[in-house]
């Protein structure tokens, strides 16, 4: 699904283009996330009663999936599962603006394309740290703001490793290829890093998160959406936690 972004598709979150598999060539679009009952009505109206009745063959570049840069699900993934993922990321993003970036990084790092597993990562996104970029001392604000995320990562690394001072002394700090430096440094360190607008994620910070039970996952997503207290699905003996706490406690 990594090459299925369609610039013609617009949607608030993720507008999926759904193609029927009955040979009719019918296509329909659904704007996710949506209430599960509304999604069920959509499927009934379109005659999409089972995952075998359709394939997901496109999505908008804006919104949840567009921000991830690729679709972390298969073209035969059930719409209910993709909707649950979108609901989880949307709800988690209210308190964690990097939730979509974290889920995307986790999916790539662990090579997972199961939307239900990734929904479980979304509700626990607060467990994954984001490292803030650090503007080198002496770099002017105009140059800093002109760097793309990979360039900011490279500039931050040049400061941390004592390189930036040498670049300034040599008079090349303004023209140095910080993005190229970041790319090479990641290769040398043999580690993966994912850049967002204001910070980056490191593979060593992406723990193996066991999937939540079906009931626990549904409850956790609903809790994030409503702010209601829920039982910790990772530990049924635990006392109820609030939605704000659930990202750390699950």
Short mmCIF file of C-alpha atoms in Angstrom, two decimals:
data_model
loop_
_atom_site.label_atom_id
_atom_site.label_comp_id
_atom_site.label_asym_id
_atom_site.label_seq_id
_atom_site.Cartn_x
_atom_site.Cartn_y
_atom_site.Cartn_z
CA UNK A 1 0.00 0.00 0.00
CA UNK A 2 3.01 2.35 0.16
CA UNK A 3 2.44 3.72 -3.35
CA UNK A 4 -1.32 4.26 -3.19
CA UNK A 5 -1.49 7.95 -2.27
CA UNK A 6 -3.98 9.64 -4.59
CA UNK A 7 -3.68 13.43 -4.85
CA UNK A 8 -7.23 13.60 -6.18
CA UNK A 9 -8.66 12.19 -2.96
CA UNK A 10 -9.49 14.63 -0.19
CA UNK A 11 -10.48 13.75 3.34
CA UNK A 12 -10.34 15.10 6.86
CA UNK A 13 -8.46 12.11 8.21
CA UNK A 14 -8.00 9.25 5.78
CA UNK A 15 -10.27 8.84 2.80
CA UNK A 16 -10.01 5.25 1.64
CA UNK A 17 -10.87 4.30 -1.90
CA UNK A 18 -12.57 0.92 -1.75
CA UNK A 19 -12.85 -1.29 -4.83
CA UNK A 20 -15.46 -4.06 -5.02
CA UNK A 21 -14.18 -7.52 -5.94
CA UNK A 22 -17.34 -8.65 -7.75
CA UNK A 23 -15.99 -7.67 -11.16
CA UNK A 24 -18.19 -4.58 -11.44
CA UNK A 25 -15.33 -2.13 -11.03
CA UNK A 26 -17.32 -0.23 -8.41
CA UNK A 27 -15.34 2.10 -6.17
CA UNK A 28 -16.52 3.91 -3.06
CA UNK A 29 -14.86 6.21 -0.57
CA UNK A 30 -15.09 6.32 3.19
CA UNK A 31 -13.75 9.09 5.42
CA UNK A 32 -12.21 7.62 8.56
CA UNK A 33 -12.34 7.54 11.49
CA UNK A 34 -16.07 7.18 11.94
CA UNK A 35 -18.48 5.69 14.45
CA UNK A 36 -18.51 1.88 14.09
CA UNK A 37 -22.29 1.87 13.56
CA UNK A 38 -21.95 4.41 10.75
CA UNK A 39 -19.25 2.28 9.14
CA UNK A 40 -21.51 -0.78 9.35
CA UNK A 41 -24.28 1.17 7.61
CA UNK A 42 -21.84 2.25 4.88
CA UNK A 43 -20.77 -1.34 4.29
CA UNK A 44 -24.39 -2.45 4.10
CA UNK A 45 -25.32 0.29 1.64
CA UNK A 46 -22.36 -0.60 -0.58
CA UNK A 47 -22.88 -4.35 -0.35
CA UNK A 48 -19.50 -4.80 1.32
CA UNK A 49 -20.49 -7.38 3.88
CA UNK A 50 -17.13 -9.15 4.25
CA UNK A 51 -13.46 -8.25 3.65
CA UNK A 52 -13.50 -10.59 0.64
CA UNK A 53 -16.02 -8.23 -1.00
CA UNK A 54 -13.54 -5.37 -1.41
CA UNK A 55 -9.95 -4.17 -1.54
CA UNK A 56 -8.50 -0.89 -0.29
CA UNK A 57 -6.71 0.64 -3.27
CA UNK A 58 -6.08 4.28 -2.39
CA UNK A 59 -6.01 6.87 0.36
CA UNK A 60 -5.71 10.63 0.70
CA UNK A 61 -2.34 12.28 1.26
CA UNK A 62 -3.81 14.36 4.10
CA UNK A 63 -4.79 13.12 7.51
CA UNK A 64 -3.71 10.18 9.60
CA UNK A 65 -2.40 7.77 6.97
CA UNK A 66 -0.97 10.57 4.84
CA UNK A 67 1.02 11.84 7.83
CA UNK A 68 2.49 8.38 8.28
CA UNK A 69 3.79 8.48 4.71
CA UNK A 70 2.60 4.95 3.97
CA UNK A 71 -0.40 2.77 4.71
CA UNK A 72 0.38 0.46 7.65
CA UNK A 73 -2.20 -2.10 6.54
CA UNK A 74 -2.79 -4.50 3.67
CA UNK A 75 -5.19 -3.94 0.80
CA UNK A 76 -7.30 -6.81 2.16
CA UNK A 77 -7.43 -5.45 5.72
CA UNK A 78 -11.00 -5.25 7.10
CA UNK A 79 -12.38 -1.72 7.15
CA UNK A 80 -13.38 -2.23 10.79
CA UNK A 81 -9.74 -2.80 11.73
CA UNK A 82 -8.46 0.16 9.71
CA UNK A 83 -11.16 2.32 11.28
CA UNK A 84 -10.08 1.19 14.75
CA UNK A 85 -6.50 2.18 13.94
CA UNK A 86 -7.63 5.60 12.70
CA UNK A 87 -9.80 6.08 15.79
CA UNK A 88 -6.89 5.15 18.05
CA UNK A 89 -4.39 7.47 16.34
CA UNK A 90 -6.91 10.32 16.19
CA UNK A 91 -7.75 9.99 19.89
CA UNK A 92 -4.12 9.53 20.98
CA UNK A 93 -3.10 12.61 18.97
CA UNK A 94 -5.20 14.83 21.22
CA UNK A 95 -2.66 14.40 24.01
CA UNK A 96 0.31 13.19 21.95
CA UNK A 97 0.75 15.17 18.71
CA UNK A 98 3.44 12.69 17.59
CA UNK A 99 1.20 9.61 17.88
CA UNK A 100 0.95 9.09 14.11
CA UNK A 101 4.73 9.41 13.69
CA UNK A 102 5.33 6.93 16.50
CA UNK A 103 2.93 4.35 15.11
CA UNK A 104 4.49 4.68 11.65
CA UNK A 105 8.01 4.27 13.07
CA UNK A 106 6.96 1.26 15.14
CA UNK A 107 5.25 -0.35 12.16
CA UNK A 108 8.34 0.04 9.98
CA UNK A 109 10.77 -1.02 12.70
CA UNK A 110 8.87 -4.20 13.60
CA UNK A 111 7.57 -4.79 10.05
CA UNK A 112 3.94 -4.98 11.16
CA UNK A 113 0.97 -4.26 8.90
CA UNK A 114 -1.85 -5.46 11.17
CA UNK A 115 -4.01 -2.40 11.94
CA UNK A 116 -5.30 -3.88 15.21
CA UNK A 117 -1.78 -4.40 16.52
CA UNK A 118 -0.91 -0.83 15.51
CA UNK A 119 -4.04 0.51 17.18
CA UNK A 120 -2.67 -1.03 20.37
CA UNK A 121 0.58 0.84 19.81
CA UNK A 122 -1.34 4.09 19.32
CA UNK A 123 -3.10 3.85 22.68
CA UNK A 124 0.33 3.34 24.29
CA UNK A 125 2.14 5.99 22.22
CA UNK A 126 3.08 7.93 25.36
CA UNK A 127 5.50 5.08 26.16
CA UNK A 128 7.57 5.97 23.08
CA UNK A 129 9.77 9.05 23.60
CA UNK A 130 10.30 11.78 21.03
CA UNK A 131 13.73 13.42 21.03
CA UNK A 132 13.65 17.14 20.35
CA UNK A 133 15.99 18.71 17.85
CA UNK A 134 18.57 21.05 19.35
CA UNK A 135 19.71 24.10 17.41
CA UNK A 136 23.51 24.38 17.58
CA UNK A 137 24.85 27.31 19.55
CA UNK A 138 25.78 29.97 17.05
CA UNK A 139 23.40 28.89 14.27
CA UNK A 140 21.07 31.76 13.43
CA UNK A 141 17.33 31.28 13.51
CA UNK A 142 16.88 31.87 9.78
CA UNK A 143 19.21 29.02 8.85
CA UNK A 144 17.65 26.73 11.45
CA UNK A 145 14.11 27.36 10.21
CA UNK A 146 15.26 26.73 6.65
CA UNK A 147 16.36 23.18 7.42
CA UNK A 148 14.03 20.26 6.74
CA UNK A 149 13.54 17.66 9.53
CA UNK A 150 16.49 15.53 8.39
CA UNK A 151 18.65 18.65 8.23
CA UNK A 152 17.64 19.59 11.77
CA UNK A 153 18.56 16.10 12.90
CA UNK A 154 21.98 16.48 11.28
CA UNK A 155 22.51 19.90 12.83
CA UNK A 156 21.56 18.52 16.25
CA UNK A 157 23.95 15.60 15.82
CA UNK A 158 26.75 17.92 14.70
CA UNK A 159 26.38 19.86 17.94
CA UNK A 160 26.18 16.75 20.11
CA UNK A 161 29.32 15.28 18.52
CA UNK A 162 31.37 18.46 18.67
CA UNK A 163 31.44 18.91 14.90
CA UNK A 164 29.56 22.18 14.67
CA UNK A 165 32.30 24.19 16.37
CA UNK A 166 34.82 22.94 13.82
CA UNK A 167 32.44 23.80 10.99
CA UNK A 168 32.12 27.35 12.29
CA UNK A 169 35.86 27.69 12.74
CA UNK A 170 36.36 26.53 9.17
CA UNK A 171 33.76 28.95 7.84
CA UNK A 172 31.58 26.23 6.33
CA UNK A 173 28.80 25.97 8.92
CA UNK A 174 26.37 27.90 6.71
CA UNK A 175 26.87 25.68 3.65
CA UNK A 176 27.33 22.28 5.30
CA UNK A 177 25.00 19.47 4.17
CA UNK A 178 23.36 18.64 7.51
CA UNK A 179 20.79 16.30 5.96
CA UNK A 180 23.54 14.32 4.26
CA UNK A 181 25.47 14.20 7.51
CA UNK A 182 22.45 12.83 9.37
CA UNK A 183 21.93 10.16 6.72
CA UNK A 184 25.57 9.06 6.86
CA UNK A 185 25.68 9.14 10.65
CA UNK A 186 22.64 6.89 10.89
CA UNK A 187 24.28 4.41 8.53
CA UNK A 188 27.54 4.49 10.51
CA UNK A 189 25.68 3.97 13.80
CA UNK A 190 23.62 1.14 12.26
CA UNK A 191 20.41 2.47 13.73
CA UNK A 192 17.11 3.68 12.38
CA UNK A 193 15.74 7.14 13.10
CA UNK A 194 12.48 8.68 12.00
CA UNK A 195 12.10 12.45 11.70
CA UNK A 196 9.03 14.54 12.42
CA UNK A 197 8.73 18.30 12.23
CA UNK A 198 10.10 19.01 15.70
CA UNK A 199 11.73 15.81 16.89
CA UNK A 200 12.91 12.31 16.02
CA UNK A 201 12.33 8.72 17.09
CA UNK A 202 15.09 6.13 17.58
CA UNK A 203 14.67 2.41 16.98
CA UNK A 204 16.06 1.53 20.41
CA UNK A 205 13.10 3.37 21.94
CA UNK A 206 10.54 1.21 20.11
CA UNK A 207 9.74 -1.70 22.46
CA UNK A 208 8.09 -4.89 21.32
CA UNK A 209 4.50 -4.22 22.41
CA UNK A 210 2.44 -7.41 22.71
CA UNK A 211 -1.02 -7.08 21.14
CA UNK A 212 -3.86 -6.24 23.48
CA UNK A 213 -6.85 -8.53 23.76
CA UNK A 214 -9.75 -7.70 21.46
CA UNK A 215 -11.90 -6.44 24.34
CA UNK A 216 -9.03 -4.59 25.98
CA UNK A 217 -8.16 -2.82 22.74
CA UNK A 218 -11.75 -1.74 22.06
CA UNK A 219 -12.09 -0.45 25.63
CA UNK A 220 -8.78 1.41 25.47
CA UNK A 221 -9.66 3.18 22.22
CA UNK A 222 -13.11 4.09 23.51
CA UNK A 223 -11.56 5.45 26.70
CA UNK A 224 -9.19 7.69 24.76
CA UNK A 225 -12.12 8.99 22.73
CA UNK A 226 -14.41 9.72 25.66
CA UNK A 227 -12.06 10.35 28.56
CA UNK A 228 -13.89 7.68 30.56
CA UNK A 229 -12.15 5.51 33.15
CA UNK A 230 -11.39 1.97 31.98
CA UNK A 231 -9.83 -1.16 33.41
CA UNK A 232 -6.20 -1.49 32.39
CA UNK A 233 -6.36 -4.16 29.61
CA UNK A 234 -2.75 -5.15 30.22
CA UNK A 235 -3.57 -5.99 33.83
CA UNK A 236 -7.25 -6.82 34.55
CA UNK A 237 -6.56 -6.73 38.29
CA UNK A 238 -5.46 -3.11 38.09
CA UNK A 239 -7.72 -0.31 39.23
CA UNK A 240 -9.46 1.82 36.61
CA UNK A 241 -7.34 4.46 34.92
CA UNK A 242 -8.38 7.61 33.13
CA UNK A 243 -7.91 8.04 29.41
CA UNK A 244 -5.14 10.57 30.04
CA UNK A 245 -3.27 7.95 32.05
CA UNK A 246 -4.03 5.01 29.80
CA UNK A 247 -1.33 5.86 27.26
CA UNK A 248 1.27 5.25 29.93
CA UNK A 249 -0.47 2.49 31.86
CA UNK A 250 -1.60 0.09 29.13
#
